[in-house]
Structures are given as structure tokens and as C-alpha cells.
Coordinates of C-alpha atoms and ligand atoms in Angstrom, one line a residue:
X87 CA 105.4 65.1 124.1
X88 CA 105.7 68.4 122.4
X89 CA 109.0 67.5 120.8
X90 CA 107.6 64.2 119.5
X91 CA 104.5 65.9 118.0
X92 CA 106.8 68.6 116.5
X93 CA 109.0 66.0 114.9
X94 CA 106.0 64.1 113.7
X95 CA 104.6 67.2 112.0
X96 CA 107.9 67.9 110.3
X97 CA 107.9 64.3 109.0
X98 CA 104.3 64.6 107.9
X99 CA 105.1 67.8 106.0
X100 CA 108.1 66.2 104.3
X101 CA 106.1 63.1 103.4
X102 CA 103.3 65.2 102.0
X103 CA 105.8 67.1 99.8
X104 CA 107.2 63.8 98.6
X105 CA 103.7 62.4 98.0
X106 CA 102.6 65.5 96.1
X107 CA 104.6 64.2 93.2
X108 CA 107.6 65.4 91.3
X109 CA 108.3 68.9 90.4
X110 CA 106.0 70.2 87.7
X111 CA 106.9 72.2 84.6
X112 CA 104.8 75.3 84.8
X113 CA 104.6 78.0 82.1
X114 CA 103.8 81.5 83.3
X115 CA 102.5 83.9 80.6
X116 CA 102.8 87.2 82.5
X117 CA 102.5 89.8 79.7
X118 CA 100.0 92.3 81.1
X119 CA 102.0 95.5 80.4
X120 CA 101.7 96.9 83.9
X121 CA 104.5 96.3 86.5
X122 CA 102.0 96.2 89.4
X123 CA 100.3 93.2 87.8
X124 CA 103.5 91.5 86.9
X125 CA 104.9 91.8 90.5
X126 CA 101.9 89.8 91.7
X127 CA 102.2 87.2 89.0
X128 CA 105.9 86.8 89.7
X129 CA 105.3 86.5 93.4
X130 CA 103.0 83.5 92.7
X131 CA 105.7 82.0 90.5
X132 CA 108.3 82.5 93.1
X133 CA 106.3 80.6 95.7
X134 CA 106.0 77.7 93.3
X135 CA 109.7 77.8 92.4
X136 CA 110.6 77.8 96.1
X137 CA 108.5 74.7 96.5
X138 CA 110.6 73.0 93.8
X139 CA 108.6 73.4 90.6
X140 CA 110.2 74.3 87.3
X141 CA 108.9 77.7 86.2
X142 CA 109.3 79.1 82.6
X143 CA 108.2 82.7 82.5
X144 CA 107.3 85.0 79.7
X145 CA 107.3 88.6 80.8
X146 CA 107.8 92.2 79.5
X147 CA 109.7 93.5 82.5
X148 CA 112.9 92.9 84.4
X149 CA 111.5 93.2 88.0
X150 CA 113.1 92.5 91.3
X151 CA 110.9 89.5 92.1
X152 CA 113.2 86.7 91.0
X153 CA 114.2 83.2 91.7
X154 CA 117.5 81.6 90.6
X155 CA 115.7 78.6 89.0
X156 CA 113.3 80.7 86.9
X157 CA 113.8 80.4 83.1
X158 CA 112.8 83.9 82.0
X159 CA 112.0 84.9 78.4
X160 CA 111.8 88.6 78.4
X161 CA 109.8 90.2 75.6
X162 CA 109.9 93.9 76.0
X163 CA 107.3 95.9 74.0
X164 CA 108.5 97.6 70.8
X165 CA 109.4 101.3 71.1
X166 CA 106.3 102.2 69.2
X167 CA 104.0 100.2 71.4
X168 CA 105.7 101.5 74.5
X169 CA 105.3 105.1 73.4
X170 CA 101.6 104.6 72.6
X171 CA 101.1 103.0 76.0
X172 CA 102.8 105.9 77.8
X173 CA 100.5 108.3 75.8
X174 CA 97.3 106.6 76.9
X175 CA 98.5 106.3 80.5
X176 CA 99.2 110.0 80.4
X177 CA 95.7 110.7 79.0
X178 CA 94.2 108.4 81.6
X179 CA 96.0 110.2 84.4
X180 CA 95.0 113.6 83.0
X181 CA 91.3 112.5 82.7
X182 CA 91.2 110.7 86.0
X183 CA 89.8 113.8 87.7
X184 CA 87.1 114.3 85.0
X185 CA 84.9 111.6 86.4
X186 CA 84.3 108.1 85.3
X187 CA 82.7 108.9 82.0
X188 CA 86.0 110.3 80.7
X189 CA 87.8 107.2 82.0
X190 CA 85.3 105.0 80.1
X191 CA 85.7 106.9 76.9
X192 CA 89.4 106.3 77.2
X193 CA 89.1 102.6 78.2
X194 CA 88.7 101.0 74.7
X195 CA 91.8 102.7 73.4
X196 CA 93.8 101.9 76.6
X197 CA 92.7 98.2 76.6
X198 CA 93.4 97.9 72.9
X199 CA 97.0 98.9 73.3
X200 CA 97.4 96.6 76.3
X201 CA 96.0 93.7 74.3
X202 CA 98.1 94.5 71.2
X203 CA 101.3 94.4 73.4
X204 CA 100.1 91.1 74.9
X205 CA 99.5 89.7 71.4
X206 CA 102.9 90.8 70.1
X207 CA 104.6 89.2 73.2
X208 CA 103.3 85.8 72.4
X209 CA 104.2 86.2 68.7
X210 CA 107.9 86.4 69.7
X211 CA 109.7 83.5 68.1
X212 CA 111.1 82.4 71.4
X213 CA 107.6 82.3 72.9
X214 CA 106.1 80.6 69.8
X215 CA 108.8 77.9 70.2
X216 CA 107.5 77.1 73.6
X217 CA 104.0 76.2 72.4
X218 CA 104.6 75.1 68.8
X219 CA 107.4 72.7 69.7
X220 CA 105.8 69.3 70.3
X221 CA 108.7 68.1 72.4
X222 CA 108.0 70.7 75.1
X223 CA 106.3 69.1 78.1
X224 CA 104.4 71.4 80.4
X225 CA 102.0 70.4 83.1
X226 CA 100.2 73.8 83.8
X227 CA 99.9 77.3 82.4
X228 CA 99.5 80.3 84.7
X229 CA 98.0 83.3 82.8
X230 CA 98.4 86.8 84.0
X231 CA 94.8 87.7 83.2
X232 CA 93.3 90.9 81.8
X233 CA 90.7 90.0 79.1
X234 CA 93.5 88.4 77.2
X235 CA 91.6 85.2 76.5
X236 CA 93.3 84.7 73.1
X237 CA 96.5 83.8 75.0
X238 CA 94.7 80.8 76.5
X239 CA 95.1 79.2 73.1
X240 CA 98.7 78.4 74.3
X241 CA 97.3 76.1 77.1
X242 CA 95.2 74.4 74.5
X243 CA 98.2 73.9 72.3
X244 CA 100.1 72.4 75.2
X245 CA 97.1 70.4 76.4
X246 CA 97.5 71.7 79.9
X247 CA 95.0 73.2 82.5
X248 CA 95.1 76.9 83.2
X249 CA 95.2 79.0 86.4
X250 CA 94.6 82.7 85.9
X251 CA 95.9 85.4 88.2
X252 CA 94.6 88.9 88.8
X253 CA 96.2 91.4 91.1
X254 CA 93.1 92.8 92.8
X255 CA 89.9 91.6 94.4
X256 CA 87.4 89.4 92.5
X257 CA 86.0 92.4 90.5
X258 CA 82.8 91.5 88.8
X259 CA 84.0 91.9 85.2
X260 CA 87.0 89.6 85.8
X261 CA 85.6 87.0 88.2
X262 CA 82.6 86.4 86.0
X263 CA 84.9 84.5 83.7
X264 CA 84.9 81.6 86.3
X265 CA 81.2 82.1 86.9
X266 CA 81.4 84.3 90.0
X267 CA 77.9 85.8 90.7
X268 CA 77.8 89.6 90.3
X269 CA 75.9 90.6 93.5
X270 CA 75.8 94.2 92.2
X271 CA 73.4 95.3 94.9
X272 CA 75.5 94.4 97.9
X273 CA 79.1 94.4 96.7
X274 CA 80.7 97.8 95.9
X275 CA 83.0 97.7 92.9
X276 CA 85.8 100.0 92.1
X277 CA 83.6 103.1 92.0
X278 CA 82.0 103.3 95.4
X279 CA 83.9 102.6 98.5
X280 CA 81.0 101.9 100.9
X281 CA 82.1 101.8 104.5
X282 CA 82.5 98.3 106.0
X283 CA 79.2 96.9 107.3
X284 CA 77.1 99.6 105.6
X285 CA 74.7 99.0 102.7
X286 CA 75.0 101.0 99.5
X287 CA 72.7 103.9 99.0
X288 CA 70.3 104.0 96.0
X289 CA 72.7 106.4 94.2
X290 CA 75.6 104.1 94.8
X291 CA 73.7 101.1 93.5
X292 CA 72.6 103.0 90.5
X293 CA 76.2 103.9 89.7
X294 CA 77.4 100.4 90.2
X295 CA 74.8 99.1 87.7
X296 CA 75.8 101.7 85.2
X297 CA 79.5 101.0 85.7
X298 CA 78.9 97.3 85.3
X299 CA 77.0 97.7 82.1
X300 CA 79.6 100.1 80.8
X301 CA 82.3 97.5 81.5
X302 CA 80.4 94.8 79.8
X303 CA 80.0 97.1 76.7
X304 CA 83.8 97.8 76.7
X305 CA 84.5 94.1 77.0
X306 CA 82.2 93.2 74.2
X307 CA 83.9 95.8 72.1
X308 CA 87.3 94.2 72.8
X309 CA 86.0 90.7 72.0
X310 CA 85.9 91.4 68.4
X311 CA 89.6 92.3 68.2
X312 CA 90.5 89.4 70.5
X313 CA 88.8 86.9 68.3
X314 CA 90.8 88.2 65.3
X315 CA 94.0 88.0 67.3
X316 CA 93.1 84.4 68.3
X317 CA 92.4 83.4 64.6
X318 CA 95.6 85.0 63.3
X319 CA 97.7 83.3 66.0
X320 CA 96.2 79.8 66.0
X321 CA 93.9 79.3 62.9
X322 CA 96.5 77.1 61.2
X323 CA 95.6 74.4 63.6
X324 CA 92.1 72.9 62.9
X325 CA 92.0 71.2 66.3
X326 CA 91.8 74.5 68.1
X327 CA 88.5 75.3 69.9
X328 CA 86.2 78.2 69.2
X329 CA 87.4 81.5 70.7
X330 CA 84.3 81.6 73.0
X331 CA 85.2 78.3 74.6
X332 CA 88.8 79.2 75.6
X333 CA 87.9 80.9 78.9
X334 CA 85.6 78.0 79.9
X335 CA 88.7 76.0 80.5
X336 CA 90.2 78.1 83.3
X337 CA 90.5 75.8 86.3
X338 CA 90.6 78.6 88.9
X339 CA 91.6 82.1 89.4
X340 CA 93.9 83.7 92.0
X341 CA 93.0 87.1 93.3
X342 CA 95.4 89.3 95.3
X343 CA 92.8 90.1 98.0
X344 CA 91.4 88.6 101.2
X345 CA 87.7 89.7 101.3
X346 CA 87.2 88.4 104.9
X347 CA 89.3 91.2 106.3
X348 CA 89.7 93.5 103.3
X349 CA 86.1 93.6 102.4
X350 CA 83.8 93.8 100.6
X351 CA 82.0 90.7 101.8
X352 CA 80.7 88.8 98.8
X353 CA 79.8 85.3 97.7
X354 CA 82.6 83.6 95.8
X355 CA 82.5 80.3 93.8
X356 CA 85.2 77.7 94.6
X357 CA 87.2 78.7 91.5
X358 CA 87.8 82.1 93.1
X359 CA 90.9 81.7 95.3
X360 CA 92.1 84.7 97.3
X361 CA 95.8 85.0 98.0
X362 CA 95.9 88.5 99.4
X363 CA 99.3 89.8 100.3
X364 CA 101.2 87.2 98.2
X365 CA 103.9 89.7 97.5
X366 CA 104.7 90.2 101.2
X367 CA 107.4 88.1 102.8
X368 CA 106.4 85.9 105.8
X369 CA 109.8 86.6 107.5
X370 CA 111.5 89.9 106.7
X371 CA 115.0 89.7 105.3
X372 CA 117.8 91.3 107.3
X373 CA 118.2 95.0 106.6
X374 CA 121.3 96.3 104.9
X375 CA 123.9 97.0 107.8
X376 CA 123.7 100.8 107.6
X377 CA 119.9 100.8 107.9
X378 CA 119.9 98.1 110.7
X379 CA 122.4 100.2 112.7
X380 CA 120.4 103.4 112.0
X381 CA 117.1 101.9 113.1
X382 CA 118.9 100.3 116.1
X383 CA 119.6 103.8 117.4
X384 CA 116.0 104.9 117.2
X385 CA 115.1 105.4 120.8
X386 CA 112.1 107.6 119.9
X387 CA 110.9 105.5 117.0
X388 CA 111.4 106.0 113.3
X389 CA 109.5 107.1 110.2
X390 CA 109.7 105.8 106.7
X391 CA 109.1 108.2 103.9
X392 CA 108.7 106.8 100.4
X393 CA 106.7 108.2 97.5
X394 CA 107.1 105.1 95.3
X395 CA 109.1 104.4 92.2
X396 CA 107.2 106.7 89.7
X397 CA 107.3 109.9 91.6
X398 CA 110.8 111.4 91.6
X399 CA 112.2 114.1 93.8
X400 CA 112.1 116.4 90.8
X401 CA 108.3 116.0 90.5
X402 CA 107.8 117.8 93.8
X403 CA 108.1 121.6 94.0
X404 CA 111.2 122.8 95.9
X405 CA 108.9 124.5 98.4
X406 CA 107.2 121.2 99.1
X407 CA 110.5 119.4 99.6
X408 CA 111.8 122.2 101.9
X409 CA 108.6 122.1 104.0
X410 CA 108.9 118.3 104.3
X411 CA 112.6 118.6 105.2
X412 CA 112.2 121.3 107.8
X413 CA 109.5 119.4 109.6
X414 CA 111.3 116.0 109.5
X415 CA 114.7 117.4 110.5
X416 CA 113.1 118.9 113.7
X417 CA 111.4 115.7 114.9
X418 CA 112.9 113.6 117.7
X419 CA 112.2 110.5 115.5
X420 CA 114.7 109.1 113.0
X421 CA 113.7 109.2 109.4
X422 CA 114.5 107.0 106.4
X423 CA 113.7 109.0 103.3
X424 CA 113.7 107.4 99.8
X425 CA 115.4 110.0 97.6
X426 CA 117.0 109.2 94.2
X427 CA 119.5 112.0 93.8
X428 CA 121.9 111.5 96.6
X429 CA 124.2 114.3 95.4
X430 CA 121.3 116.7 95.7
X431 CA 119.5 115.9 99.0
X432 CA 117.0 118.3 100.5
X433 CA 119.5 119.0 103.3
X434 CA 121.5 117.2 105.9
X435 CA 120.2 116.3 109.4
X436 CA 121.4 113.9 112.0
X437 CA 118.1 112.1 112.2
X438 CA 117.6 111.6 108.4
X439 CA 119.0 108.8 106.3
X440 CA 118.5 109.2 102.6
X441 CA 118.5 106.1 100.4
X442 CA 118.0 105.6 96.7
X443 CA 116.7 102.1 97.1
X444 CA 114.7 100.7 100.0
X445 CA 113.7 97.2 101.1
X446 CA 110.3 98.7 101.9
X447 CA 108.6 95.5 103.2
X448 CA 111.5 94.7 105.4
X449 CA 111.8 98.2 106.8
X450 CA 108.1 98.4 107.6
X451 CA 108.4 95.1 109.5
X452 CA 111.0 96.7 111.8
X453 CA 109.5 97.4 115.3
X454 CA 111.0 100.9 115.4
X455 CA 108.9 102.2 112.5
X456 CA 106.0 104.2 113.9
X457 CA 104.7 105.9 110.8
X458 CA 104.8 105.4 107.0
X459 CA 104.6 108.5 104.9
X460 CA 103.5 107.2 101.5
X461 CA 102.0 108.2 98.1
X462 CA 99.3 105.5 98.9
X463 CA 100.1 103.0 96.1
X464 CA 98.4 99.7 96.4
X465 CA 101.6 97.7 97.2
X466 CA 102.9 100.0 99.9
X467 CA 99.6 100.5 101.7
X468 CA 99.1 96.7 101.7
X469 CA 102.5 96.2 103.2
X470 CA 101.9 98.8 105.9
X471 CA 98.6 97.3 106.8
X472 CA 100.1 93.9 107.0
X473 CA 102.8 95.1 109.4
X474 CA 100.3 97.2 111.4
X475 CA 101.9 100.6 110.7
X476 CA 99.8 103.8 110.5
X477 CA 100.1 105.9 107.4
X478 CA 100.2 109.6 106.3
X479 CA 99.2 109.5 102.7
X480 CA 100.3 112.1 100.1
X481 CA 98.5 110.8 97.0
X482 CA 99.3 112.0 93.5
X483 CA 97.4 110.3 90.7
X484 CA 95.7 107.0 89.5
X485 CA 94.3 104.8 92.3
X486 CA 96.3 106.7 94.9
X487 CA 93.6 109.2 96.0
X488 CA 91.1 106.4 96.3
X489 CA 93.5 104.3 98.4
X490 CA 94.2 107.3 100.6
X491 CA 90.5 108.0 101.1
X492 CA 89.9 104.4 102.1
X493 CA 92.7 104.2 104.6
X494 CA 91.5 107.4 106.2
X495 CA 87.9 106.0 106.3
X496 CA 89.2 102.8 108.0
X497 CA 91.1 104.9 110.6
X498 CA 94.6 103.7 109.5
X499 CA 96.0 107.2 109.2
X500 CA 95.5 110.6 107.6
X501 CA 95.8 112.0 104.1
X502 CA 97.1 115.4 102.7
X503 CA 96.6 116.4 99.1
X504 CA 99.6 118.1 97.5
X505 CA 97.8 121.4 97.6
X506 CA 97.3 121.1 101.4
X507 CA 100.9 120.1 102.0
X508 CA 102.6 122.9 104.0
X509 CA 104.8 122.9 107.1
X510 CA 102.0 123.4 109.5
X511 CA 99.6 120.8 108.1
X512 CA 102.4 118.3 107.6
X513 CA 103.7 118.6 111.2
X514 CA 100.3 118.5 112.8
X515 CA 99.3 115.4 110.8
X516 CA 102.5 113.6 111.8
X517 CA 102.1 114.6 115.4
X518 CA 98.5 113.6 115.5
X519 CA 99.2 110.1 114.1
X520 CA 102.2 109.6 116.5
X521 CA 100.3 110.8 119.5
X522 CA 96.9 109.3 119.0
X523 CA 97.2 105.6 119.5
X524 CA 93.9 104.9 117.7
X525 CA 95.5 104.9 114.3
X526 CA 98.1 102.3 115.3
X527 CA 95.5 100.3 117.1
X528 CA 93.1 100.2 114.1
X529 CA 95.8 99.1 111.7
X530 CA 97.2 96.6 114.1
X531 CA 93.7 95.1 114.6
X532 CA 93.4 94.9 110.8
X533 CA 96.7 93.2 110.6
X534 CA 95.7 90.5 113.0
X535 CA 92.5 89.9 111.2
X536 CA 94.3 89.9 107.8
X537 CA 96.9 87.3 109.0
X538 CA 94.3 85.0 110.6
X539 CA 93.6 82.5 107.9
X540 CA 93.4 78.7 107.5
X541 CA 96.3 78.8 105.0
X542 CA 98.7 81.6 104.5
X543 CA 98.8 83.3 101.0
X544 CA 101.8 81.2 100.0
X545 CA 100.3 77.9 101.3
X546 CA 97.1 78.7 99.4
X547 CA 99.0 79.2 96.2
X548 CA 100.8 75.9 96.7
X549 CA 97.8 73.9 97.7
X550 CA 95.5 75.0 94.9
X551 CA 98.2 74.9 92.2
X552 CA 99.1 71.3 93.2
X553 CA 95.4 70.5 93.4
X554 CA 95.0 71.5 89.8
X555 CA 98.2 69.6 88.9
X556 CA 97.0 66.4 90.8
X557 CA 93.7 66.4 89.0
X558 CA 94.8 67.8 85.7
X559 CA 92.4 70.6 85.8
X560 CA 89.4 71.2 88.0
X561 CA 86.2 70.9 85.8
X562 CA 84.4 69.3 88.7
X563 CA 84.4 72.5 90.7
X564 CA 83.4 74.8 87.9
X565 CA 80.3 76.9 88.3
X566 CA 77.5 76.1 85.8
X567 CA 77.3 79.8 85.3
X568 CA 80.4 79.6 83.0
X569 CA 78.3 77.8 80.5
X570 CA 75.1 79.8 80.7
X571 CA 73.9 82.8 78.6
X572 CA 73.2 86.1 80.3
X573 CA 69.5 85.5 80.0
X574 CA 69.6 82.0 81.5
X575 CA 72.1 83.1 84.2
X576 CA 69.8 85.8 85.4
X577 CA 66.6 83.7 84.9
X578 CA 65.3 86.4 82.7
X579 CA 63.6 83.8 80.5
X580 CA 61.8 82.3 83.6
X581 CA 60.6 85.7 84.7
X582 CA 59.3 86.3 81.2
X583 CA 57.6 82.9 81.1
X584 CA 56.0 83.5 84.5
X585 CA 54.8 87.0 83.4
X586 CA 53.4 85.4 80.3
X587 CA 51.6 82.7 82.2
X588 CA 50.1 85.3 84.6
X589 CA 49.1 87.3 81.6
X590 CA 47.3 84.3 80.1
X591 CA 45.6 83.4 83.4
X592 CA 44.4 87.0 83.7
X593 CA 43.0 86.9 80.2
X594 CA 41.4 83.5 80.8
X595 CA 39.8 84.7 84.1
X596 CA 38.5 87.8 82.4
X597 CA 37.1 85.8 79.6
X598 CA 35.4 83.4 82.0
X599 CA 33.9 86.2 84.0
X600 CA 32.6 87.8 80.9
X601 CA 31.2 84.5 79.9
X602 CA 29.4 84.1 83.2
X603 CA 27.9 87.5 83.1
X604 CA 26.7 87.1 79.5
X605 CA 25.5 83.5 79.9
X606 CA 21.7 84.2 80.0
X607 CA 21.9 86.6 77.0
X608 CA 24.2 84.2 75.0
X609 CA 22.0 81.2 75.7
X610 CA 19.0 83.1 74.6
X611 CA 20.7 84.2 71.5
X612 CA 21.9 80.7 70.6
X613 CA 18.4 79.4 71.1
X614 CA 17.1 82.0 68.8
X615 CA 19.7 81.0 66.2
X616 CA 19.0 77.3 66.6
X617 CA 15.3 78.0 66.1
Ligands
NAG66 C1 112.7 73.3 83.2 O1 112.2 74.2 82.2 C2 113.2 74.4 81.2 C3 112.6 75.5 80.3 O2 111.4 75.2 79.8 C4 113.6 73.2 80.5 O3 114.6 73.5 79.5 C5 114.1 72.2 81.5 O4 114.4 70.9 80.9 C6 113.1 72.0 82.6 N1 113.7 71.1 83.7 C7 113.1 70.0 84.0 C8 113.8 69.3 85.2 O5 112.1 69.5 83.5
NAG67 C1 90.3 72.0 78.5 O1 91.6 71.4 78.8 C2 91.6 70.0 78.8 C3 93.0 69.6 79.1 O2 93.3 70.0 80.4 C4 91.2 69.5 77.5 O3 91.1 68.1 77.5 C5 89.8 70.1 77.1 O4 89.4 69.7 75.8 C6 89.9 71.6 77.1 N1 88.6 72.2 76.8 C7 88.5 73.3 76.0 C8 87.1 73.7 75.8 O5 89.4 73.9 75.6
NAG68 C1 124.3 104.9 116.5 O1 124.6 105.4 117.8 C2 126.0 105.3 118.1 C3 126.3 105.7 119.5 O2 125.6 106.8 119.9 C4 126.9 106.1 117.1 O3 128.2 105.9 117.4 C5 126.5 105.6 115.7 O4 127.2 106.4 114.7 C6 125.0 105.7 115.5 N1 124.8 105.1 114.2 C7 124.1 105.7 113.2 C8 123.9 104.9 111.9 O5 123.5 106.7 113.3

């Protein structure tokens, strides 16, 4: 019975793939100049390529997320743009500790450079040839989205529907493009990380509103430049729509989050599709033989230490490195340590394997790994949570301190700032996490919740992409909010009207009352007049 139903389900799956139509020609415009964004965009593309679709990809970077059938057009930013981008990122990192006002003041400059790089990318003759050549046949465009609406002109040129993709949760200022309601009072944004199940305090809600207004202001500021970009790119074609109408044609938007388990809980319109963890493999690839053998020997369990791709060994002080080494080399556990300068390692120890490059996701999936020591970047923490491994965070900059704070709050591990990092603290944190099962239990429980979905992240991407392909867009599921002004969307006109009616009623009642009181006097007066 089971065999028959198993065979049947395979046949049904095959039939449904055949029925879903031929392979589609999909154009991915993944030009947001941040590798963390592009990794998510490419992961979406990879799923679709594995499904048999034909992907043509425009991107700035050469990243390890690849597929043999991708047609990639790489448009790296000019030296000048790259240098300016590095400068503003440097400023943003330096001001990150000065509170969010400093970040805001930096934001227009930052976004402007990002948008200029994105504009230059689609001005590249090879990219222009994609959308100017009438013989090119595409069925869909996927846009790596970050306020780059002017790029949506490409979809209009090709007369294809658009799916947008964003690498975080449905943040208010992004998801509003597809009409997602803002829910500022109950949904913490980037600023406040309210604990799960707790409501925001007055102060937190106040900050959220200010933050949201600030974002809108920055976005409005950017619109002006974007409109100019759009005109200079596409104004030679009179059939092109107004700039303001471009974003109204986004069929749906993928977000790399899964609110049900990630939180925060919020209402989402149907055009918000969550694909949290899309960059994580369902089945780990086999480890390189030396690592597989090393971990196979781990009778006491093993630890993975990686501080990401941006932080190099030389960024740590020698004392810090020596403290880390002395602690790790004396542990009974085996350690895999990501270290780029293999000629100059912190020291040799039987239980430590240094490696310049790590298949991090695959290592974290290994049952021997009991702890992940991480800089708390978004990708690494998500992988660790997915595989149910507790963490010891050593955050450096950017979103890392925030990610570290939130994993501590959720009980998935501990965090040490670089100033707290000495031998004693480091050892006691490691021992605490290894000996107290609550950290592992918490993160394992999260992992189960995170994986329990009606469709996996990959199935979700396939289903909704092919849905848009089948119906050539999805205007039927668009929220009317997309077409409403701020005033109408928030019913401000109605509240004003009601207030006005109440005001009129009050005046009328007052007038009538006055009339009633004065009646005898007035009547008398009139009589006098008449006479
Ligand atoms: C796939 O896309 C490439 C690049 O756009 C194109 O040259 C090729 O003809 C496409 N293949 C099919 C089977 O449509
Ligand atoms: C949206 O795209 C469709 C094609 O999928 C097109 O027919 C429609 O005119 C577009 N609307 C706007 C406002 O661009
Ligand atoms: C694993 O253990 C075996 C037997 O103790 C040893 O011969 C081998 O070198 C070890 N492998 C590694 C990679 O440490």
C-alpha cells in the first residue's frame, strides 16, 4: 500500500512538473551593491534553475552561489563608485554607535551611492541589449529590490510581470510597496527588538513612529533622483508609464524571513511571500575528506569558530588571538577554526584544524558540532538556528551587535564584546553553553518550529514564481492600498469628515438651544417690529 502511494506521489509530482509548462526565461536584475543581498537573490535564482528554468542574471559580484545553466552578466561598479561606497560604509560603521540619528543623517548619502551604482549597472551596453533588443523573449523579471524602482522600467520594456526580492523581513518601508499595512503599534521594526510575545512600551512605540517617518522622509528625498534616473534611462520611449506607476506592477515580493517562528507576528497581504532560510541547503553536501575525517574523530563533540569573511585574523589583537588559542587548545572538544593565513596560525594543537575556507552550512549540519563561535552575521546565525546549534557571539560592527543581543535574548547562546574577550570570560562562556543544555534545547526547539511549514522555502519560491508565470502577473491579489494615497489609506479624510460633521452638529444644537431659550424674547421683538 505504502509503496503504491509512494510511487503514485512521485508520478503526480512528475506530472505536475510537466503540466506546469515549459521552462521559462527569467531575467534576474540583482544589482544591489551588497553581497549579503545578492546571496539571497542568487539563492532564489538557483532554486528556479534547478527546477529547469532559464535564468539570465545581471549582478555586480562573483559569488559562490552558482548554477551551471546561469547566464551571468557581471557588471562590477567602477573604481570610483566602489571607493565612494567603501567610504560611506566606513562612515556608517563608525557612526553606528552614535545612535540612530547619525545613521539617518548618513542614510541619504549612502542610498544615493547605492542607487547610482544600480543605475550604472543597467546602463552597461550588455544589459541594455537585454531590454532594448526586441528579439529577446523573457517571461518574468526578478528584481533585487532596494528602492530601485527605476529599474522596473526594464520589466515594462520587456512586457513581463515582476517579482521583487528583499533579504530581510517585510520591513514597513519596503513591504509598503506591495500594500502591506504598517502596524506600527504592534510590529517592532529594526530599531526595537521587543521580546517575543511582549507588547512594545510607550517609548518603543514612539521611537518606531519617529523611525518610520524618518524613513519615509529619506525615501521621498530619493524619489527625486530616481525619477531623473528613470527619465534619462527610458524617456526615449513614449509608451513608458509614469515613474510613480512602475512599482504598482510588482506581482509579489519575496522576503527572506519566516515571521511565524522568527517573529515579529504581523499581518501580511498575499503579495508578501516569506521564504526564510532560502540560502540554506535542505540536505548538506558531503564535507571535504579532511574535515569529515576530523569530525568523525570527535568523541567529545566539536566546535566551529568563524568570524565571517570581512573580519580577518589581522583585525584581532594578538592578545585576543592568543587568549582564544590557549582556551581552545586546552578543550577536550575538537575545533575547526576559520583562519586565512595558514602559514601564520595562532599555534598548533592536536584538537584544532585551521581552514581558510569553510562549507559553513554543511559543517553546522554535522551532528558532532556542539557550539558555533561566530561574529553574529545574519547568514551564520540563521544557519546555526536552522541546524539547532547554540552560539557564542563575538560581534564587531554593523548589525552584528543587534543580532548577538537578540540571540542572547532568545536563549540561543551568549555574547562577548571584544572588550570583554579574555581567557577567563571566553572559557567560562564556552563551558556554560556546553554544560547547560537549555541553550541547545532552546535553539533546537526554534529549529523545529522554523522548519515546520506547509511548503519549504524552496517549494515556496517555485510555487509562487510559477504562479506568477502561469497567470502572467498577479493583479488579482494586489492590495488596494497600492493605489491609495497616504490620506485615504489611513482614513484621515474620513476622520476629518466625521470631526467636521460632529462640529456642525454641535454648532446646530447650540444654535437650537439658544433659539429655544430666547424664543419668548424674539417672538416679542418680532411682534414689536411687525407692529
Ligand atoms: C536562455 O537564456 C539565454 C540568455 O538570455 C538565451 O540566449 C537562450 O536562448 C535561452 N535558452 C532558451 C532555451 O530559451
Ligand atoms: C504591468 O505589466 C503588465 C504586463 O505584465 C502590463 O500589461 C501593464 O500595463 C503593466 N502596468 C503598468 C502600470 O506598468
Ligand atoms: C582520527 O583518529 C585516527 C585514529 O585515532 C587517527 O589515525 C587519525 O589521524 C585521526 N584523524 C584526524 C584527521 O585527526
